[in-house]
mmCIF file of C-alpha atoms in Angstrom:
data_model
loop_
_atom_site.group_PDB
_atom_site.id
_atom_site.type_symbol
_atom_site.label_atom_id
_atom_site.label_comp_id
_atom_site.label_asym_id
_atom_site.label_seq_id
_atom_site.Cartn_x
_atom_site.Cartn_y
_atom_site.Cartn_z
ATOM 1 C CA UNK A 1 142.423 163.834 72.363
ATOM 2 C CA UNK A 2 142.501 162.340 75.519
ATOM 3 C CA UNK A 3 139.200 160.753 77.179
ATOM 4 C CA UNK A 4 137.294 162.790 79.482
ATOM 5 C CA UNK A 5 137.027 161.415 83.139
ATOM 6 C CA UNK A 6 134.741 161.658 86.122
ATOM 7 C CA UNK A 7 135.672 160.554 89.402
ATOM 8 C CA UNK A 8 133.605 159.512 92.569
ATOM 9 C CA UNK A 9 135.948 159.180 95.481
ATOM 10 C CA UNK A 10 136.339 159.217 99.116
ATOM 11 C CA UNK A 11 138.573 157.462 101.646
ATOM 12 C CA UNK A 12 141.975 156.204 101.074
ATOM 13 C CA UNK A 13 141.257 153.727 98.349
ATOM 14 C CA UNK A 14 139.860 156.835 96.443
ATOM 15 C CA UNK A 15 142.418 159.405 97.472
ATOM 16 C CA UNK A 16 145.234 156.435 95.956
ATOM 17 C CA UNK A 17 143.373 155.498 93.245
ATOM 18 C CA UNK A 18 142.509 159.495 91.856
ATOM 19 C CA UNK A 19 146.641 160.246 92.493
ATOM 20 C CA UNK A 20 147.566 156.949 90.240
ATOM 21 C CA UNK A 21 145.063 158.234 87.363
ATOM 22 C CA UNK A 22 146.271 161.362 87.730
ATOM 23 C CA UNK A 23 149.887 160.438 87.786
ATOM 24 C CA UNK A 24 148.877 158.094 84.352
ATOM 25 C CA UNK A 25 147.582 161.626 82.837
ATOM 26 C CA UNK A 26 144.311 160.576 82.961
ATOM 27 C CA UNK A 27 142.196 163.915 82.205
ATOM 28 C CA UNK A 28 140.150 164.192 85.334
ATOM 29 C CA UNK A 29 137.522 167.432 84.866
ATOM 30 C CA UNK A 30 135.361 166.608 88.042
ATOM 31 C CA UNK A 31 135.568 165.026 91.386
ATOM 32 C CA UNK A 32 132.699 163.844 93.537
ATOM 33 C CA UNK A 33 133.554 163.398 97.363
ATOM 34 C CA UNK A 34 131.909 163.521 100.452
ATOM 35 C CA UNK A 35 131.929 166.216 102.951
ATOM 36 C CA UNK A 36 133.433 164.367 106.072
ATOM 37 C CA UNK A 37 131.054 163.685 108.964
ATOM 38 C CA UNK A 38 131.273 164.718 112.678
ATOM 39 C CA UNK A 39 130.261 161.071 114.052
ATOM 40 C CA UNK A 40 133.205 159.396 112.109
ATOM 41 C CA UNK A 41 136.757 158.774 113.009
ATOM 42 C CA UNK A 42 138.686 160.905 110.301
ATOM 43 C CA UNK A 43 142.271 158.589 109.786
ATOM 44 C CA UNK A 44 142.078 158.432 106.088
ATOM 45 C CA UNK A 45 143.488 160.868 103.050
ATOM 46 C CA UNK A 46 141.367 164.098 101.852
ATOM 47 C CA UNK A 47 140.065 163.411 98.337
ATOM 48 C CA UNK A 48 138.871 167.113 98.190
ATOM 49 C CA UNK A 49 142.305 168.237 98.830
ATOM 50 C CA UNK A 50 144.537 165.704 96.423
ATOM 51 C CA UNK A 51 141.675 167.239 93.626
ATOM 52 C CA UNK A 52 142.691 171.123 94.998
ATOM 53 C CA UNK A 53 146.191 170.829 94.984
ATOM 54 C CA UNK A 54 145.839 169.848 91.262
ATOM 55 C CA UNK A 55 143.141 172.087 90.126
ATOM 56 C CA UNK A 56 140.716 169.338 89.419
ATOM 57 C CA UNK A 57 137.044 171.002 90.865
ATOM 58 C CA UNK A 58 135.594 168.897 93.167
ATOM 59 C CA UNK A 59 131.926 168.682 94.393
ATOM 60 C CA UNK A 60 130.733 167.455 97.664
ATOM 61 C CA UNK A 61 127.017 166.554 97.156
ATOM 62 C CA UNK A 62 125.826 163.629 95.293
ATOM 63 C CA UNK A 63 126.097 163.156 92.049
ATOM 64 C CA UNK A 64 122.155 161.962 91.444
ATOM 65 C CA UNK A 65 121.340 165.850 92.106
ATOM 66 C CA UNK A 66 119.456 167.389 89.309
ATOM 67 C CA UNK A 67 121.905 170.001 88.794
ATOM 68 C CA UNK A 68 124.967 167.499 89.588
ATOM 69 C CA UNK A 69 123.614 164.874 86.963
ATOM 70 C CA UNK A 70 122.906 168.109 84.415
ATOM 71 C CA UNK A 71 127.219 169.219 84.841
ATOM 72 C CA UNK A 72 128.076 165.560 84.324
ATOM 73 C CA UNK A 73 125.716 165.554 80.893
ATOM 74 C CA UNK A 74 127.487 169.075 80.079
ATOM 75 C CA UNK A 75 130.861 167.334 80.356
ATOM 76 C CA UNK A 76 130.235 164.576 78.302
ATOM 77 C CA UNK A 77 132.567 162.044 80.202
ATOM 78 C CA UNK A 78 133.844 159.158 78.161
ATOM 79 C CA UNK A 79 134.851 157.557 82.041
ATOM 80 C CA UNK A 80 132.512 157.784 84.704
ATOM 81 C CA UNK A 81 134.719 155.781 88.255
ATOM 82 C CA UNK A 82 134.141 155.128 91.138
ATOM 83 C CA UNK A 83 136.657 154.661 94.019
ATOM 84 C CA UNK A 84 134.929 153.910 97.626
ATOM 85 C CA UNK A 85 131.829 156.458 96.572
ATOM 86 C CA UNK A 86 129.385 155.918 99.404
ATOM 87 C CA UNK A 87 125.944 156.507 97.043
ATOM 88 C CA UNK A 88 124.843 154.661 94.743
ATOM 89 C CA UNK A 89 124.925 156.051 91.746
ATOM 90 C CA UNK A 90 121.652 156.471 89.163
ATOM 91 C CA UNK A 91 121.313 154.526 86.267
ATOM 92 C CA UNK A 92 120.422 158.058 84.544
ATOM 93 C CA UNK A 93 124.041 159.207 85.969
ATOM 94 C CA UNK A 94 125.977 155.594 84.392
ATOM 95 C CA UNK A 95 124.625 156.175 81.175
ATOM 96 C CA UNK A 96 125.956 159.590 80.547
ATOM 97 C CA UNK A 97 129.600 158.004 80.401
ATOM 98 C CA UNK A 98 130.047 156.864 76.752
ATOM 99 C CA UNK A 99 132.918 154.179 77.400
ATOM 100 C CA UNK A 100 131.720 152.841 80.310
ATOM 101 C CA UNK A 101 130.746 153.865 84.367
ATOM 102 C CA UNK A 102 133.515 151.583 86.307
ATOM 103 C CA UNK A 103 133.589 150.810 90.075
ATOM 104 C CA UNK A 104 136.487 149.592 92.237
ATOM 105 C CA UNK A 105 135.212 147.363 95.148
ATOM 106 C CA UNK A 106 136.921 146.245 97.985
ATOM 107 C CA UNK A 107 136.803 142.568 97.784
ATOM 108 C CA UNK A 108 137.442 139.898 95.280
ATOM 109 C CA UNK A 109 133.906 139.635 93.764
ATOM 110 C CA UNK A 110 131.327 138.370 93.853
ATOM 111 C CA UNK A 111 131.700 137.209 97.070
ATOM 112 C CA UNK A 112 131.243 140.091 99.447
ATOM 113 C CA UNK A 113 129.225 142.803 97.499
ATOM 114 C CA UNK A 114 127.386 145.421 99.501
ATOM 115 C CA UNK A 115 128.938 147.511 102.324
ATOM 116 C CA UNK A 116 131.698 147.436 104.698
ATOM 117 C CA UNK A 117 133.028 143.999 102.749
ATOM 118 C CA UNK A 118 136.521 144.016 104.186
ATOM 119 C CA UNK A 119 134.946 144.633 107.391
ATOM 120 C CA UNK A 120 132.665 141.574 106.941
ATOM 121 C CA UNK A 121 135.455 139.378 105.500
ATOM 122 C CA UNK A 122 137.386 139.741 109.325
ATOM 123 C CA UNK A 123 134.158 139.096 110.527
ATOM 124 C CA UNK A 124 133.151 136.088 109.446
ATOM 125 C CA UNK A 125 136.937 134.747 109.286
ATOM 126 C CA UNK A 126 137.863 134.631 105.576
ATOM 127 C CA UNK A 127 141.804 134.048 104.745
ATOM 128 C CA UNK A 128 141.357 136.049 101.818
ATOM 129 C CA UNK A 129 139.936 139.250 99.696
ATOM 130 C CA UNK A 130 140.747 141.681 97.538
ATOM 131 C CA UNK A 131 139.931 144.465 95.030
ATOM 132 C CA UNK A 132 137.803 144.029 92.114
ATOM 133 C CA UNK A 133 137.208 146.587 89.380
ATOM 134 C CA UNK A 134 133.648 146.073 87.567
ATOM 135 C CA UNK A 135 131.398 147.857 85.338
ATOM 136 C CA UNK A 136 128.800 149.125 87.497
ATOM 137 C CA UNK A 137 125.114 148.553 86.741
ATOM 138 C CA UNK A 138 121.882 149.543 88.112
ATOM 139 C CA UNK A 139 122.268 146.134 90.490
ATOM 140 C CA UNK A 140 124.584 147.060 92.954
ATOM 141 C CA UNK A 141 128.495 145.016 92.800
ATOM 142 C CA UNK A 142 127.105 143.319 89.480
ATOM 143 C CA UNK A 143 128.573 144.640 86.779
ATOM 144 C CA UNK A 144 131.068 142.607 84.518
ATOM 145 C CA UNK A 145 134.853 142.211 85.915
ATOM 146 C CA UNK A 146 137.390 144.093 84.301
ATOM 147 C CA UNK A 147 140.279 142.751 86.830
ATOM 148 C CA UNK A 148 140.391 141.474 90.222
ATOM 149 C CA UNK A 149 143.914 141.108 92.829
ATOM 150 C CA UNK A 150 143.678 138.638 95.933
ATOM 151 C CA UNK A 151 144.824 139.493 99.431
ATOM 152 C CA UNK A 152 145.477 137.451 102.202
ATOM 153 C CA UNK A 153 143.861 137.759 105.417
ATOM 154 C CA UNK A 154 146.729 136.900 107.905
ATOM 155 C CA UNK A 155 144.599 135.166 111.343
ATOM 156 C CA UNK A 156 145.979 138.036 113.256
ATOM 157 C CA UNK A 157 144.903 141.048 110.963
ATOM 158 C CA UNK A 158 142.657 143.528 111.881
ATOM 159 C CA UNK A 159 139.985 144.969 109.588
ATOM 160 C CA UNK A 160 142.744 148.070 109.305
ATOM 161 C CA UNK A 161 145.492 145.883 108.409
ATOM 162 C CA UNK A 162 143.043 144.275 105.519
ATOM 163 C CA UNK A 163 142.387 147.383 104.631
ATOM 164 C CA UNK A 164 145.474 148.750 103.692
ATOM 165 C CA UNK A 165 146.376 145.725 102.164
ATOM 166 C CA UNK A 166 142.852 145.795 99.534
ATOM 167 C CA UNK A 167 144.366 149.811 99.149
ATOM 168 C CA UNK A 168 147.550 148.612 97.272
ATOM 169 C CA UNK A 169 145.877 146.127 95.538
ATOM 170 C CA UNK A 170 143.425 148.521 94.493
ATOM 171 C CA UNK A 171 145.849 150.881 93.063
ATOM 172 C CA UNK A 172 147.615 147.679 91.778
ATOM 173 C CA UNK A 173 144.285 146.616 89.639
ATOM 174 C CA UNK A 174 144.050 150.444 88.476
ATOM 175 C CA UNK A 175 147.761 150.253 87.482
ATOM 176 C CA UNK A 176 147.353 147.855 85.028
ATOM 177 C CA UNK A 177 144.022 148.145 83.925
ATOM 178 C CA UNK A 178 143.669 151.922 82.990
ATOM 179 C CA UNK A 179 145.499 151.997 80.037
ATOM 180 C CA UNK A 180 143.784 148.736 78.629
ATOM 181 C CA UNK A 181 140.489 150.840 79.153
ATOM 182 C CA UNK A 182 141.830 153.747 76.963
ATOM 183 C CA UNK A 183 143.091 151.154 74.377
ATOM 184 C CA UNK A 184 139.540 149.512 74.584
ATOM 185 C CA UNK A 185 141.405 145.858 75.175
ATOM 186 C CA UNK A 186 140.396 145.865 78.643
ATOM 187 C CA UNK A 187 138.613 142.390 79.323
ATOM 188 C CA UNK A 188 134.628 142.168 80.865
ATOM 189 C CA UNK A 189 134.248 139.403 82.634
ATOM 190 C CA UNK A 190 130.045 137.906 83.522
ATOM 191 C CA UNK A 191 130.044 138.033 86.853
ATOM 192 C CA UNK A 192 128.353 135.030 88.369
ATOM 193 C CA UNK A 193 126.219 136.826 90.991
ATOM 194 C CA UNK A 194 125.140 132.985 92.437
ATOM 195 C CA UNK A 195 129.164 132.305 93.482
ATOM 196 C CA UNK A 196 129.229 135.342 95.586
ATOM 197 C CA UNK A 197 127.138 136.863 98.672
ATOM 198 C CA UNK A 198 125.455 140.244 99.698
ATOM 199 C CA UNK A 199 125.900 142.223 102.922
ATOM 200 C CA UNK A 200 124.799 145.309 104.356
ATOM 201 C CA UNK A 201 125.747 148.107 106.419
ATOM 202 C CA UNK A 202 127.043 147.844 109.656
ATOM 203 C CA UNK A 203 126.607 149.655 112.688
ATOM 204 C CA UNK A 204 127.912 150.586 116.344
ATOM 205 C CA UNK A 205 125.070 148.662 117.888
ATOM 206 C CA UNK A 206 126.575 145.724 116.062
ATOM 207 C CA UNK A 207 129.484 145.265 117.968
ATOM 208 C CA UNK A 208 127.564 143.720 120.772
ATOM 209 C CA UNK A 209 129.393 140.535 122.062
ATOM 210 C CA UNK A 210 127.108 137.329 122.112
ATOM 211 C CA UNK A 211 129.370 135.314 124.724
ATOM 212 C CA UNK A 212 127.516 132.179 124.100
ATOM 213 C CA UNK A 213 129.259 132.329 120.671
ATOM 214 C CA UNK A 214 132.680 130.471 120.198
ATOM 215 C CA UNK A 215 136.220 132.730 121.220
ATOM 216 C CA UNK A 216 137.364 132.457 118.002
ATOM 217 C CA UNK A 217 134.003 134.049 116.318
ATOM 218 C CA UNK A 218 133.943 136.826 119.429
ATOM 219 C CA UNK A 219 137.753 137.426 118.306
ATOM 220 C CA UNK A 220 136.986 137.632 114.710
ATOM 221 C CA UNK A 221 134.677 140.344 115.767
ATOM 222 C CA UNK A 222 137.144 142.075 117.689
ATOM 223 C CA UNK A 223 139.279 142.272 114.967
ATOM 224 C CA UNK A 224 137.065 143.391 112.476
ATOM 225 C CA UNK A 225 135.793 146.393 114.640
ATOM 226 C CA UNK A 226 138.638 146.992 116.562
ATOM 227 C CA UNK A 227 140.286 150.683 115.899
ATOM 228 C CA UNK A 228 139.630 152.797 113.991
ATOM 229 C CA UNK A 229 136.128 151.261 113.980
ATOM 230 C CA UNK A 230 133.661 151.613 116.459
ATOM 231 C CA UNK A 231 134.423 148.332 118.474
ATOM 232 C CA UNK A 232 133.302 145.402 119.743
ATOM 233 C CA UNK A 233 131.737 145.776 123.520
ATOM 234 C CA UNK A 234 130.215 143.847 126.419
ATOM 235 C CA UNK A 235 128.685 145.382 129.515
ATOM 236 C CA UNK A 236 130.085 144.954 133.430
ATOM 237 C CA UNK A 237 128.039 146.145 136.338
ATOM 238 C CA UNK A 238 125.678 148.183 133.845
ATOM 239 C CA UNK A 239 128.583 150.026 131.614
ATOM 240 C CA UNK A 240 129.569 149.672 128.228
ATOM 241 C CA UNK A 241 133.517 147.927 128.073
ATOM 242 C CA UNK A 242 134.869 147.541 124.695
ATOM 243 C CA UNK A 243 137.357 144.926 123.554
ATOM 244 C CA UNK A 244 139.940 146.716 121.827
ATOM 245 C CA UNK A 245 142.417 143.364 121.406
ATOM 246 C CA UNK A 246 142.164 139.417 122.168
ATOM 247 C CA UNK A 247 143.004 136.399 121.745
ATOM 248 C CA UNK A 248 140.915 132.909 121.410
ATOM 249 C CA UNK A 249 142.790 130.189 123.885
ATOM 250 C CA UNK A 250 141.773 127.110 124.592
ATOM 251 C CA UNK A 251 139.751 126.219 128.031
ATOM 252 C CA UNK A 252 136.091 126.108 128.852
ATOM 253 C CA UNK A 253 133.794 128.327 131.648
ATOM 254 C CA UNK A 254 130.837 129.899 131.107
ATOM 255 C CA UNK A 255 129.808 132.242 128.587
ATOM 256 C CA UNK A 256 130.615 135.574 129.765
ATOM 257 C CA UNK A 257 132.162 134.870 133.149
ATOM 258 C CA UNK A 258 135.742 135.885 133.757
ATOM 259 C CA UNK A 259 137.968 133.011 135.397
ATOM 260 C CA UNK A 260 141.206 134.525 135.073
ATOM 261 C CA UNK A 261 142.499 138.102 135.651
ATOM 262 C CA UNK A 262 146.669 137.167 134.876
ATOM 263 C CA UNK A 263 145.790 136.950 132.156
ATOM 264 C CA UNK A 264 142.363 138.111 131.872
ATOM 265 C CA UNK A 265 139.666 135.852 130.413
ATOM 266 C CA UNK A 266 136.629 135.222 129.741
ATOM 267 C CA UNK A 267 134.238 132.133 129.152
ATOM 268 C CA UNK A 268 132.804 131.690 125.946
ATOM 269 C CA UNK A 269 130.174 129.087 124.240
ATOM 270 C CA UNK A 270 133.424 127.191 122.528
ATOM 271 C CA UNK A 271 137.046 128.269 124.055
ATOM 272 C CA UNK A 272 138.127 131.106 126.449
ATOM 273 C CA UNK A 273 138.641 134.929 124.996
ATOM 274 C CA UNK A 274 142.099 136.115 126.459
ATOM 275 C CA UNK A 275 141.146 140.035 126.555
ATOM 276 C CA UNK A 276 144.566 142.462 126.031
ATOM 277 C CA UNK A 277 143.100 146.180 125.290
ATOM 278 C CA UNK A 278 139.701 147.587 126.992
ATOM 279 C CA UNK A 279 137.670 150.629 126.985
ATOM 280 C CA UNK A 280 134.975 151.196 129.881
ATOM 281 C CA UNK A 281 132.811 153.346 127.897
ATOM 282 C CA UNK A 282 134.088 157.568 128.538
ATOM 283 C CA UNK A 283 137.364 156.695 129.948
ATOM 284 C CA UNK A 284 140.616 156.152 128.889
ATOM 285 C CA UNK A 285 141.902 153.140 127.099
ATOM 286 C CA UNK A 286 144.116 150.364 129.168
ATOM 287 C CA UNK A 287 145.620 147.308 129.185
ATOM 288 C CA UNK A 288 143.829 144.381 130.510
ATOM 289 C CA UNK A 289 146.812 144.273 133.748
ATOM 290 C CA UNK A 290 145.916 148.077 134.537
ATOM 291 C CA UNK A 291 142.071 147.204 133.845
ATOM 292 C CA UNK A 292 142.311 144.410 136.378
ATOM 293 C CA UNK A 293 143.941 146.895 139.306
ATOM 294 C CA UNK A 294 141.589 149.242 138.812
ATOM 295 C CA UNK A 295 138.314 146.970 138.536
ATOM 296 C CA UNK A 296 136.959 145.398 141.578
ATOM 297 C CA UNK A 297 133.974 144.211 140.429
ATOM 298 C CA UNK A 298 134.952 141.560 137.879
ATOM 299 C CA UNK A 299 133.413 138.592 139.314
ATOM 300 C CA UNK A 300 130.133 139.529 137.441
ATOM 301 C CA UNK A 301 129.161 137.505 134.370
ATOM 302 C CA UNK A 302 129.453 139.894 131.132
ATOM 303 C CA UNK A 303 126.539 140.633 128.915
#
């Protein structure tokens, strides 16, 4: 008899990761997604409807519920994963898988545990990630490893291009791992919580640009909020402008004033930010040449 599984998915890594247990033969009998919200860009695969077209019935609130935790106990899963899940889940919930409650995180632990870590990685200008599977525990990201594959971050990569890379290694991990986890040969790795690092949430209000910080931080930002994220902006003459693409070059001018429009940059604290895609806040995207025509005003320091 095959072992019972419960899935908690949502995004692309999820969507990938339910298709490769399914194409394995894994015997999924309940899916926990996410209902899909209004405020958020919508680019990625629908979990709900990879689970439909196979007949796999999949709920949409959380799985801590009373009644949601009570149809998981009913089941009697021996697999309880989770594939980009965005709640924690209960330690009440964990315990009701009998071989083990498994989560597949998007970087190569434990550095980056906690939200948004490929996100963070761009951020803070990492040449490298990945996608770790762990046994989850009540701590969150702390569970032992099972198996981990590395990713490089290329300097130009956005948070998207990370992204998809972290997907295939994701899918790569579950590849090989699954059927050591049926076999019960599957390795569990301590996970040495001091070697690593914890970060939270992010959001839109944290895409402010800090000019007096160096052009390559301000483009690391960029990058790592750039589309289909909500962005990286400045202000000019009292309206939001987001930075959609850049560059760090060298040169030096004051943080946040613009001393070149062919090509368009900008002063920084350590280097000058060569700016290539804008927004102004409710109109249309442009290139920094068609921003320039149409922008008299750029004399004025940005904030």
């Amino acid at each position: 008899m095959k072992d019972k599984v419960v899935v908690c998915a949502y995004h692309n890594v999820g969507y990938r990761c339910l298709e490769e247990l399914i194409r394995q033969g894994a015997d999924v009998r309940l899916v926990f997604s996410h209902e899909d919200s209004a405020n958020e860009e919508i680019w990625f695969d629908s979990v709900r409807e990879l689970a439909a077209r196979h007949g796999i019935p999949c709920v949409t609130g959380s799985i801590n519920a009373a009644e949601n935790r009570e149809r998981v106990a009913a089941l009697a899963p021996d697999f309880l994963l989770s594939f980009y899940y965005r709640n924690m889940i209960e330690p009440e919930v964990l315990a009701l898988a009998r071989r083990g409650a498994l989560n597949l995180h998007g970087s190569y632990l434990p550095k980056y545990r906690g939200r948004v870590p490929i996100n963070w990685a761009v951020i803070n200008g990492e040449k490298q990630t990945g996608a770790t599977l762990h046994y989850m525990v009540e701590k969150p990201d702390a569970g032992e490893i099972v198996d981990q594959e590395a990713v490089e971050i290329a300097f130009e990569d956005t948070a998207f291009d990370v992204f998809k890379k972290v997907t295939e290694a994701a899918v790569t991990v579950l590849r090989r791992t699954w059927p050591q986890l049926v076999a019960g040969t599957a390795p569990r790795i301590p996970m040495d919580l001091k070697a690593g690092n914890y970060c939270g949430g992010r959001r839109p209000e944290d895409g402010r640009i800090d000019w007096h910080l160096g052009a390559e931080r301000i483009y690391n930002l960029v990058r790592g909020v750039t589309h289909p994220y909500p962005g990286a902006f400045t202000t000019l003459s009292g309206r939001r402008v987001f930075i959609w693409q850049a560059l760090p070059v060298e040169g030096a001018a004051e943080p946040g004033r613009v001393v070149s429009t062919e090509p368009l940059r900008v002063g920084t604290g350590a280097g000058l930010l060569e700016i290539q895609r804008l927004q102004v806040e409710g109109e249309a995207e442009l290139s920094a040449e068609a921003f320039v025509e149409k922008t008299p005003c750029l004399g004025e320091l940005l904030a």
